[in-house]
CSV table of C-alpha atoms and ligand atoms in Angstrom, one decimal:
chain,number,residue,atom,x,y,z
A,1,MET,CA,88.9,-92.9,-59.0
A,2,LYS,CA,87.9,-94.2,-62.7
A,3,ALA,CA,84.9,-95.9,-62.7
A,4,HIS,CA,84.8,-99.6,-62.3
A,5,LYS,CA,84.5,-101.5,-65.0
A,6,ASN,CA,83.1,-104.5,-63.7
A,7,HIS,CA,83.4,-107.7,-66.9
A,8,GLY,CA,80.2,-109.5,-65.9
A,9,THR,CA,81.7,-110.8,-63.2
A,10,SER,CA,80.4,-109.4,-59.4
A,11,LEU,CA,82.1,-106.9,-57.0
A,12,ILE,CA,83.4,-107.5,-54.1
A,13,ASP,CA,82.9,-104.3,-51.8
A,14,LEU,CA,85.4,-103.6,-49.1
A,15,SER,CA,84.1,-100.3,-48.0
A,16,ILE,CA,80.3,-101.1,-47.4
A,17,SER,CA,79.5,-99.0,-44.9
A,18,ASN,CA,76.1,-98.9,-45.2
A,19,PRO,CA,74.8,-101.8,-42.7
A,20,THR,CA,71.4,-101.5,-44.8
A,21,GLN,CA,73.5,-102.6,-47.8
A,22,ALA,CA,75.7,-105.7,-46.2
A,23,ASP,CA,73.3,-108.5,-45.5
A,24,VAL,CA,74.1,-108.3,-42.2
A,25,GLY,CA,70.3,-110.3,-41.1
A,26,LEU,CA,69.1,-106.8,-39.1
A,27,PRO,CA,65.9,-106.8,-38.2
A,28,ASP,CA,63.3,-104.9,-39.7
A,29,PRO,CA,62.4,-101.3,-37.9
A,30,PHE,CA,58.7,-101.9,-38.7
A,31,SER,CA,58.0,-104.7,-36.5
A,32,ILE,CA,59.5,-102.7,-33.7
A,33,ALA,CA,57.8,-99.7,-34.3
A,34,ARG,CA,55.3,-98.0,-36.7
A,35,LEU,CA,55.0,-95.1,-38.7
A,36,GLU,CA,52.2,-93.0,-37.7
A,37,ALA,CA,51.6,-89.1,-37.0
A,38,ASP,CA,48.0,-88.1,-37.5
A,39,ARG,CA,48.3,-84.8,-35.7
A,40,TYR,CA,51.3,-82.3,-36.1
A,41,THR,CA,53.4,-80.8,-32.8
A,42,PRO,CA,56.2,-78.7,-33.8
A,43,LEU,CA,58.6,-78.8,-31.2
A,44,ALA,CA,62.4,-77.2,-32.1
A,45,LYS,CA,64.5,-79.6,-29.8
A,46,GLY,CA,62.3,-82.5,-31.6
A,47,SER,CA,59.7,-84.8,-28.8
A,48,TRP,CA,60.1,-85.5,-25.4
A,49,GLN,CA,59.4,-89.1,-26.1
A,50,ALA,CA,62.3,-89.3,-28.3
A,51,ARG,CA,64.8,-87.6,-26.0
A,52,GLU,CA,63.6,-88.7,-22.9
A,53,GLN,CA,64.8,-92.2,-24.6
A,54,ILE,CA,68.2,-90.4,-25.4
A,55,ALA,CA,68.6,-89.6,-22.0
A,56,ILE,CA,68.2,-93.0,-20.8
A,57,TYR,CA,70.5,-94.8,-23.7
A,58,TYR,CA,73.1,-92.2,-22.4
A,59,GLU,CA,72.7,-93.5,-18.8
A,60,GLN,CA,72.4,-97.4,-19.2
A,61,GLU,CA,75.5,-97.2,-21.8
A,62,PHE,CA,77.7,-94.0,-20.4
A,63,SER,CA,76.5,-93.6,-17.0
A,64,SER,CA,75.6,-90.0,-18.0
A,65,LYS,CA,73.1,-87.9,-16.2
A,66,ILE,CA,71.9,-85.9,-19.0
A,67,THR,CA,68.5,-84.5,-18.8
A,68,PRO,CA,65.6,-84.8,-22.1
A,69,ASP,CA,66.3,-80.6,-21.4
A,70,GLN,CA,70.1,-80.9,-23.5
A,71,ILE,CA,69.3,-83.1,-25.6
A,72,LEU,CA,68.4,-81.3,-29.6
A,73,LEU,CA,67.1,-83.7,-32.4
A,74,THR,CA,68.3,-83.4,-35.9
A,75,THR,CA,67.9,-85.7,-39.5
A,76,SER,CA,71.4,-86.4,-38.4
A,77,THR,CA,74.4,-86.1,-37.0
A,78,SER,CA,76.0,-84.5,-40.5
A,79,GLU,CA,73.2,-81.7,-39.6
A,80,ALA,CA,73.9,-81.7,-36.0
A,81,TYR,CA,77.5,-80.2,-37.2
A,82,SER,CA,76.1,-77.7,-39.1
A,83,TYR,CA,73.8,-76.5,-36.1
A,84,CYS,CA,76.2,-76.4,-34.1
A,85,PHE,CA,78.9,-74.5,-36.3
A,86,LYS,CA,75.8,-71.9,-37.4
A,87,LEU,CA,75.5,-71.1,-33.4
A,88,ILE,CA,79.6,-71.5,-32.4
A,89,ALA,CA,81.3,-70.1,-35.4
A,90,ASN,CA,80.6,-66.6,-38.4
A,91,PRO,CA,82.2,-67.1,-41.7
A,92,GLY,CA,86.2,-66.5,-41.9
A,93,ASP,CA,86.6,-68.6,-38.1
A,94,SER,CA,88.0,-72.0,-37.9
A,95,ILE,CA,87.1,-75.2,-36.9
A,96,LEU,CA,90.4,-77.9,-35.7
A,97,ILE,CA,90.0,-81.1,-37.1
A,98,PRO,CA,91.4,-84.7,-36.7
A,99,GLN,CA,93.7,-85.6,-39.0
A,100,PRO,CA,93.1,-88.8,-40.2
A,101,SER,CA,89.5,-89.0,-39.6
A,102,TYR,CA,85.6,-88.7,-41.6
A,103,PRO,CA,86.7,-87.1,-44.6
A,104,LEU,CA,83.2,-84.8,-44.7
A,105,LEU,CA,84.0,-83.1,-41.9
A,106,GLN,CA,86.0,-81.1,-43.8
A,107,PHE,CA,82.5,-80.1,-46.4
A,108,LEU,CA,80.7,-79.7,-43.3
A,109,ILE,CA,82.5,-77.1,-42.4
A,110,GLU,CA,83.1,-75.9,-45.3
A,111,ALA,CA,79.8,-75.1,-46.4
A,112,GLU,CA,79.4,-73.1,-43.9
A,113,GLY,CA,82.2,-70.6,-44.7
A,114,LEU,CA,84.2,-71.6,-41.8
A,115,GLU,CA,88.4,-72.8,-42.7
A,116,ALA,CA,88.8,-76.9,-41.5
A,117,ARG,CA,92.4,-77.0,-39.7
A,118,PRO,CA,93.6,-80.2,-39.4
A,119,TYR,CA,95.5,-81.3,-35.9
A,120,PRO,CA,97.5,-84.4,-36.2
A,121,LEU,CA,96.7,-87.5,-34.4
A,122,HIS,CA,100.6,-89.9,-34.8
A,123,GLN,CA,100.3,-93.1,-35.0
A,124,ALA,CA,102.8,-95.0,-32.2
A,125,ASP,CA,103.2,-98.9,-31.4
A,126,GLY,CA,100.1,-99.4,-32.1
A,127,GLU,CA,98.4,-96.6,-30.9
A,128,TRP,CA,96.6,-93.2,-32.2
A,129,LEU,CA,98.0,-90.3,-30.0
A,130,LEU,CA,97.5,-86.6,-29.8
A,131,ASP,CA,100.6,-84.7,-31.8
A,132,ARG,CA,100.0,-81.3,-28.8
A,133,ASP,CA,102.2,-79.0,-30.5
A,134,GLY,CA,100.6,-80.1,-33.8
A,135,LEU,CA,97.1,-79.4,-32.3
A,136,LEU,CA,98.4,-75.8,-30.9
A,137,GLN,CA,100.0,-75.0,-34.3
A,138,ALA,CA,96.9,-75.6,-35.6
A,139,CYS,CA,95.1,-73.3,-33.8
A,140,ASN,CA,95.0,-69.6,-34.3
A,141,ASN,CA,93.1,-66.6,-33.2
A,142,LYS,CA,89.3,-67.9,-35.0
A,143,THR,CA,89.8,-71.0,-34.0
A,144,LYS,CA,85.9,-71.8,-32.8
A,145,ALA,CA,85.7,-75.5,-31.8
A,146,ILE,CA,87.9,-78.4,-31.5
A,147,ILE,CA,86.1,-81.8,-33.1
A,148,LEU,CA,87.2,-85.0,-31.7
A,149,VAL,CA,85.8,-88.2,-32.8
A,150,GLN,CA,85.2,-90.9,-30.3
A,151,PRO,CA,86.4,-93.8,-31.2
A,152,ASN,CA,87.8,-92.2,-34.6
A,153,ASN,CA,86.8,-93.4,-38.0
A,154,PRO,CA,88.1,-95.2,-39.6
A,155,THR,CA,91.2,-95.5,-36.8
A,156,GLY,CA,88.9,-97.1,-34.2
A,157,HIS,CA,91.0,-95.2,-31.6
A,158,PHE,CA,89.4,-94.0,-28.3
A,159,LEU,CA,91.7,-90.7,-26.9
A,160,LYS,CA,93.7,-91.7,-24.8
A,161,SER,CA,92.3,-90.4,-20.9
A,162,ASP,CA,96.2,-88.2,-20.5
A,163,ASP,CA,95.4,-87.3,-24.5
A,164,LEU,CA,92.0,-86.1,-23.7
A,165,LYS,CA,92.6,-84.7,-19.5
A,166,TRP,CA,95.3,-82.1,-22.1
A,167,LEU,CA,93.0,-81.1,-24.6
A,168,MET,CA,89.9,-80.5,-21.4
A,169,GLU,CA,92.3,-78.5,-19.9
A,170,PHE,CA,93.7,-77.1,-23.2
A,171,SER,CA,89.6,-75.8,-24.2
A,172,ALA,CA,88.0,-74.9,-20.9
A,173,ASP,CA,86.9,-71.3,-21.0
A,174,ARG,CA,88.3,-70.6,-24.5
A,175,ILE,CA,87.1,-73.4,-27.6
A,176,TRP,CA,84.3,-75.9,-27.5
A,177,LEU,CA,84.6,-79.4,-28.0
A,178,ILE,CA,82.5,-80.9,-30.5
A,179,SER,CA,82.7,-85.1,-29.4
A,180,ASP,CA,81.1,-87.2,-32.6
A,181,GLU,CA,79.9,-90.0,-31.1
A,182,VAL,CA,78.1,-92.3,-33.5
A,183,PHE,CA,80.7,-95.4,-32.6
A,184,ALA,CA,80.7,-95.8,-29.2
A,185,ASP,CA,78.6,-98.4,-28.8
A,186,TYR,CA,80.9,-100.7,-31.0
A,187,ALA,CA,84.3,-101.3,-28.7
A,188,TRP,CA,85.2,-104.2,-29.1
A,189,SER,CA,86.6,-105.0,-25.7
A,190,ALA,CA,84.9,-106.1,-22.9
A,191,GLU,CA,87.6,-104.0,-21.2
A,192,CYS,CA,88.1,-100.7,-22.7
A,193,THR,CA,88.1,-98.5,-19.8
A,194,GLN,CA,88.3,-95.1,-22.2
A,195,THR,CA,85.9,-92.4,-21.6
A,196,ARG,CA,83.9,-93.6,-24.7
A,197,SER,CA,81.0,-90.2,-24.1
A,198,LEU,CA,82.5,-87.2,-23.2
A,199,THR,CA,78.7,-86.5,-21.4
A,200,GLN,CA,80.6,-88.6,-19.0
A,201,ILE,CA,82.6,-85.2,-18.5
A,202,GLU,CA,80.1,-82.8,-17.6
A,203,ALA,CA,82.0,-79.8,-19.3
A,204,PRO,CA,80.6,-76.3,-20.3
A,205,ASN,CA,81.8,-76.4,-23.0
A,206,VAL,CA,81.0,-80.0,-24.9
A,207,PHE,CA,78.9,-80.7,-27.1
A,208,SER,CA,78.5,-84.3,-28.0
A,209,LEU,CA,76.8,-85.6,-31.4
A,210,SER,CA,75.2,-88.8,-32.2
A,211,GLY,CA,72.0,-90.8,-33.9
A,212,LEU,CA,70.5,-93.4,-35.1
A,213,SER,CA,72.7,-94.2,-38.4
A,214,LYS,CA,75.1,-96.4,-35.8
A,215,ILE,CA,73.3,-96.8,-32.7
A,216,CYS,CA,70.5,-98.9,-34.2
A,217,ALA,CA,72.2,-98.7,-37.7
A,218,LEU,CA,69.3,-97.2,-39.2
A,219,PRO,CA,70.7,-94.4,-41.5
A,220,GLN,CA,67.8,-94.8,-43.7
A,221,MET,CA,65.8,-93.3,-41.3
A,222,LYS,CA,67.4,-89.7,-40.6
A,223,LEU,CA,67.5,-88.6,-37.2
A,224,GLY,CA,71.1,-87.6,-35.5
A,225,TRP,CA,71.2,-85.3,-31.9
A,226,ILE,CA,73.2,-82.4,-30.1
A,227,VAL,CA,73.8,-83.2,-26.3
A,228,MET,CA,74.1,-79.7,-24.8
A,229,PRO,CA,76.3,-78.3,-22.3
A,230,GLN,CA,74.1,-77.5,-19.6
A,231,ASN,CA,73.6,-73.4,-20.7
A,232,GLN,CA,70.4,-71.6,-20.7
A,233,SER,CA,71.3,-69.7,-23.7
A,234,VAL,CA,72.7,-72.3,-25.6
A,235,TYR,CA,69.8,-74.1,-25.5
A,236,LYS,CA,67.6,-71.1,-26.5
A,237,ASN,CA,69.9,-70.1,-29.6
A,238,LEU,CA,70.0,-73.9,-30.6
A,239,GLU,CA,66.6,-73.6,-30.4
A,240,LEU,CA,66.4,-71.0,-32.8
A,241,VAL,CA,68.1,-72.6,-35.3
A,242,ALA,CA,66.5,-76.1,-35.1
A,243,ASP,CA,63.2,-73.9,-34.8
A,244,THR,CA,64.0,-72.1,-38.5
A,245,TYR,CA,64.0,-75.5,-40.3
A,246,LEU,CA,61.9,-77.8,-37.8
A,247,SER,CA,63.4,-80.7,-39.6
A,248,VAL,CA,62.7,-83.6,-39.0
A,249,SER,CA,60.1,-86.0,-39.0
A,250,ALA,CA,57.5,-86.3,-36.6
A,251,PRO,CA,56.8,-89.9,-37.2
A,252,ILE,CA,60.4,-91.3,-36.5
A,253,GLN,CA,60.4,-89.2,-34.1
A,254,GLN,CA,57.9,-91.4,-32.4
A,255,ALA,CA,59.2,-93.7,-34.1
A,256,ALA,CA,62.6,-93.5,-32.5
A,257,ALA,CA,61.0,-93.3,-29.5
A,258,CYS,CA,60.5,-97.0,-29.2
A,259,TRP,CA,63.7,-98.3,-31.7
A,260,LEU,CA,66.2,-96.7,-29.3
A,261,PRO,CA,65.3,-99.4,-26.1
A,262,GLN,CA,66.0,-102.2,-28.6
A,263,ARG,CA,69.4,-100.9,-30.4
A,264,ALA,CA,70.4,-104.7,-29.3
A,265,GLN,CA,68.5,-106.4,-31.5
A,266,PHE,CA,70.1,-103.9,-34.5
A,267,GLN,CA,73.2,-104.3,-33.0
A,268,SER,CA,73.8,-107.6,-31.9
A,269,PRO,CA,74.1,-108.9,-35.9
A,270,ILE,CA,76.5,-105.8,-36.9
A,271,ARG,CA,78.9,-106.6,-33.6
A,272,GLU,CA,79.2,-110.2,-34.5
A,273,ARG,CA,79.7,-109.8,-37.8
A,274,CYS,CA,82.5,-107.0,-37.5
A,275,LEU,CA,83.7,-109.7,-35.1
A,276,THR,CA,83.5,-112.5,-36.9
A,277,ASN,CA,85.6,-110.7,-39.7
A,278,LEU,CA,88.3,-109.0,-36.8
A,279,GLN,CA,88.9,-112.6,-36.0
A,280,GLY,CA,89.3,-113.9,-38.5
A,281,ILE,CA,91.7,-111.2,-41.4
A,282,PRO,CA,94.9,-112.0,-38.9
A,283,ALA,CA,95.2,-115.8,-40.4
A,284,ARG,CA,94.4,-114.5,-43.7
A,285,ILE,CA,97.4,-112.5,-43.8
A,286,LYS,CA,99.8,-114.2,-42.0
A,287,ASN,CA,103.1,-114.9,-43.7
A,288,THR,CA,102.7,-111.8,-46.2
A,289,GLN,CA,104.0,-108.4,-46.0
A,290,TRP,CA,100.4,-107.2,-44.9
A,291,SER,CA,99.5,-105.8,-41.1
A,292,ILE,CA,96.9,-105.1,-39.9
A,293,LEU,CA,97.2,-101.8,-37.1
A,294,PRO,CA,94.9,-102.5,-34.0
A,295,VAL,CA,90.7,-101.8,-33.9
A,296,GLU,CA,89.2,-100.5,-30.3
A,297,ALA,CA,86.3,-99.8,-31.5
A,298,GLY,CA,84.2,-99.3,-35.0
A,299,TRP,CA,83.1,-100.6,-38.5
A,300,SER,CA,86.7,-100.1,-39.6
A,301,ALA,CA,89.8,-101.9,-40.1
A,302,ILE,CA,93.2,-100.5,-41.4
A,303,LEU,CA,95.5,-102.8,-44.0
A,304,LYS,CA,99.4,-101.5,-43.9
A,305,GLY,CA,101.5,-102.8,-46.7
A,306,PRO,CA,104.3,-103.2,-48.7
A,307,ALA,CA,105.4,-100.4,-50.6
A,308,ASN,CA,104.0,-100.4,-54.6
A,309,ASP,CA,103.2,-98.0,-56.9
A,310,GLY,CA,100.9,-95.8,-55.1
A,311,GLU,CA,97.3,-96.2,-53.0
A,312,GLU,CA,95.4,-94.9,-56.2
A,313,ALA,CA,97.1,-97.4,-59.0
A,314,PHE,CA,97.2,-100.0,-56.0
A,315,ALA,CA,93.1,-99.4,-55.3
A,316,LEU,CA,92.6,-99.5,-58.8
A,317,ARG,CA,94.5,-102.9,-59.6
A,318,LEU,CA,92.0,-104.5,-57.3
A,319,LEU,CA,88.8,-102.7,-58.8
A,320,GLU,CA,90.1,-104.5,-62.3
A,321,ARG,CA,90.3,-107.8,-60.1
A,322,ASP,CA,86.9,-106.9,-58.8
A,323,VAL,CA,88.0,-105.9,-55.8
A,324,CYS,CA,87.0,-102.2,-54.2
A,325,VAL,CA,88.3,-100.8,-51.3
A,326,HIS,CA,89.2,-97.2,-50.1
A,327,PRO,CA,92.7,-95.9,-50.1
A,328,GLY,CA,94.6,-94.4,-47.3
A,329,PHE,CA,94.4,-91.5,-48.3
A,330,TYR,CA,91.3,-90.8,-48.8
A,331,TYR,CA,91.4,-90.4,-44.8
A,332,ASP,CA,94.6,-89.0,-44.9
A,333,LEU,CA,96.0,-91.3,-43.4
A,334,PRO,CA,99.9,-90.7,-43.0
A,335,PHE,CA,101.2,-94.1,-43.9
A,336,GLN,CA,102.9,-95.2,-48.0
A,337,ASN,CA,100.7,-97.5,-48.5
A,338,SER,CA,97.4,-97.9,-46.6
A,339,LEU,CA,93.9,-99.7,-47.7
A,340,VAL,CA,90.6,-99.3,-45.2
A,341,ILE,CA,88.0,-102.1,-45.2
A,342,SER,CA,85.0,-102.3,-43.8
A,343,LEU,CA,84.3,-104.6,-41.0
A,344,LEU,CA,80.5,-105.0,-43.1
A,345,THR,CA,81.2,-107.0,-45.0
A,346,PRO,CA,80.3,-110.6,-45.8
A,347,PRO,CA,83.2,-112.8,-44.2
A,348,HIS,CA,83.1,-115.0,-47.5
A,349,GLN,CA,83.5,-112.0,-49.4
A,350,MET,CA,86.0,-110.5,-46.5
A,351,ILE,CA,88.3,-113.8,-47.5
A,352,SER,CA,87.7,-113.6,-51.2
A,353,GLY,CA,88.2,-110.3,-50.9
A,354,ILE,CA,91.8,-109.9,-48.8
A,355,GLY,CA,92.9,-113.1,-51.3
A,356,THR,CA,93.2,-110.5,-53.6
A,357,ILE,CA,94.9,-108.0,-51.9
A,358,ILE,CA,97.6,-110.1,-50.7
A,359,SER,CA,98.1,-111.7,-54.4
A,360,SER,CA,98.5,-108.3,-55.8
B,401,PLP,C1,82.7,-90.4,-38.1
B,401,PLP,C2,81.2,-89.9,-38.8
B,401,PLP,N1,80.6,-88.8,-38.4
B,401,PLP,C3,79.0,-88.4,-38.3
B,401,PLP,C4,78.8,-89.6,-39.4
B,401,PLP,C5,77.6,-89.2,-40.6
B,401,PLP,O1,76.3,-89.8,-39.4
B,401,PLP,P1,75.0,-89.2,-39.9
B,401,PLP,O2,74.5,-90.5,-40.7
B,401,PLP,O3,74.2,-89.8,-38.7
B,401,PLP,O4,74.7,-88.3,-40.6
B,401,PLP,C6,79.6,-90.8,-39.9
B,401,PLP,C7,79.0,-91.5,-41.0
B,401,PLP,O5,79.7,-92.6,-41.7
B,401,PLP,C8,80.8,-91.2,-39.4
B,401,PLP,O6,81.2,-91.9,-40.0
């Protein structure tokens, strides 16, 4: 997209996904934990205290029985992906990724010399479903893993129980599943009955990934992790990968053990912001040609609009009017004219941004 020429007016950024830049009112992380480490004890999997708190997090949020032994710290979820790929695949192998989904997945896979092969999700009656035939077609004899993003970004849906059951049966004994659960804490309905974390299933072929960037809205602290299946050889080999880099800083590991139990302090203002926006948007687009897709979870919403001269041209026109959005094709959304907007946007900006969208 062309650079935005801001004529002295302020840009309304409906694409802001960084919680530290969205004026959400997050607490000061250093009032909860101090960064200190005068001694360094290198541990490939990461500090016991941090891994113990992560295990407690899984127990409290998902009733999952995870042991600290199963957890390996990384500097981010992105790095967690790269460690899993190093463990399970060799250059030339392929990894299946959902489509639509988070655009970085393809780059993370290709950076390891692997092929990213998309499998389609399709939308019917407001629900996102797995296209099982499409997934079978995407698999080849070099496929080593299937990624699922639970809940998916930007569709905000959890895989339905029967799709998940089918996927577990299909992958068992032959293909790894990598479940990206960074947004699993942000389900918007109190009645959400979906399997939010695959740690709830205890399958031998599943890696679950997450991190502080969403759980504590602390992307700047750079801490992610892998929950490994209970398998000594997986522990040993992933430990070797991690030991090669020892990338996670000691003060962050120490502080994480304090931030995680306090996650509600970080999550509350984000929940409030997202819910305010989710509740406010329908009234703003009522009686227009725009609609919002149902959002089960996560920090994004998808708006579908009337046919026009293309998503990119439309997004550029909005930019000329000082509103920044992500066109749907960034995420391979299967629609002619859709936009992805961030629920982290300050509500007054959301209102004026949507006003501009519906009048453009
Ligand atoms: C689905 C998904 N996975 C992973 C990440 C990256 O997380 P991290 O900051 O821990 O690398 C993001 C970031 O937005 C994301 O949306």
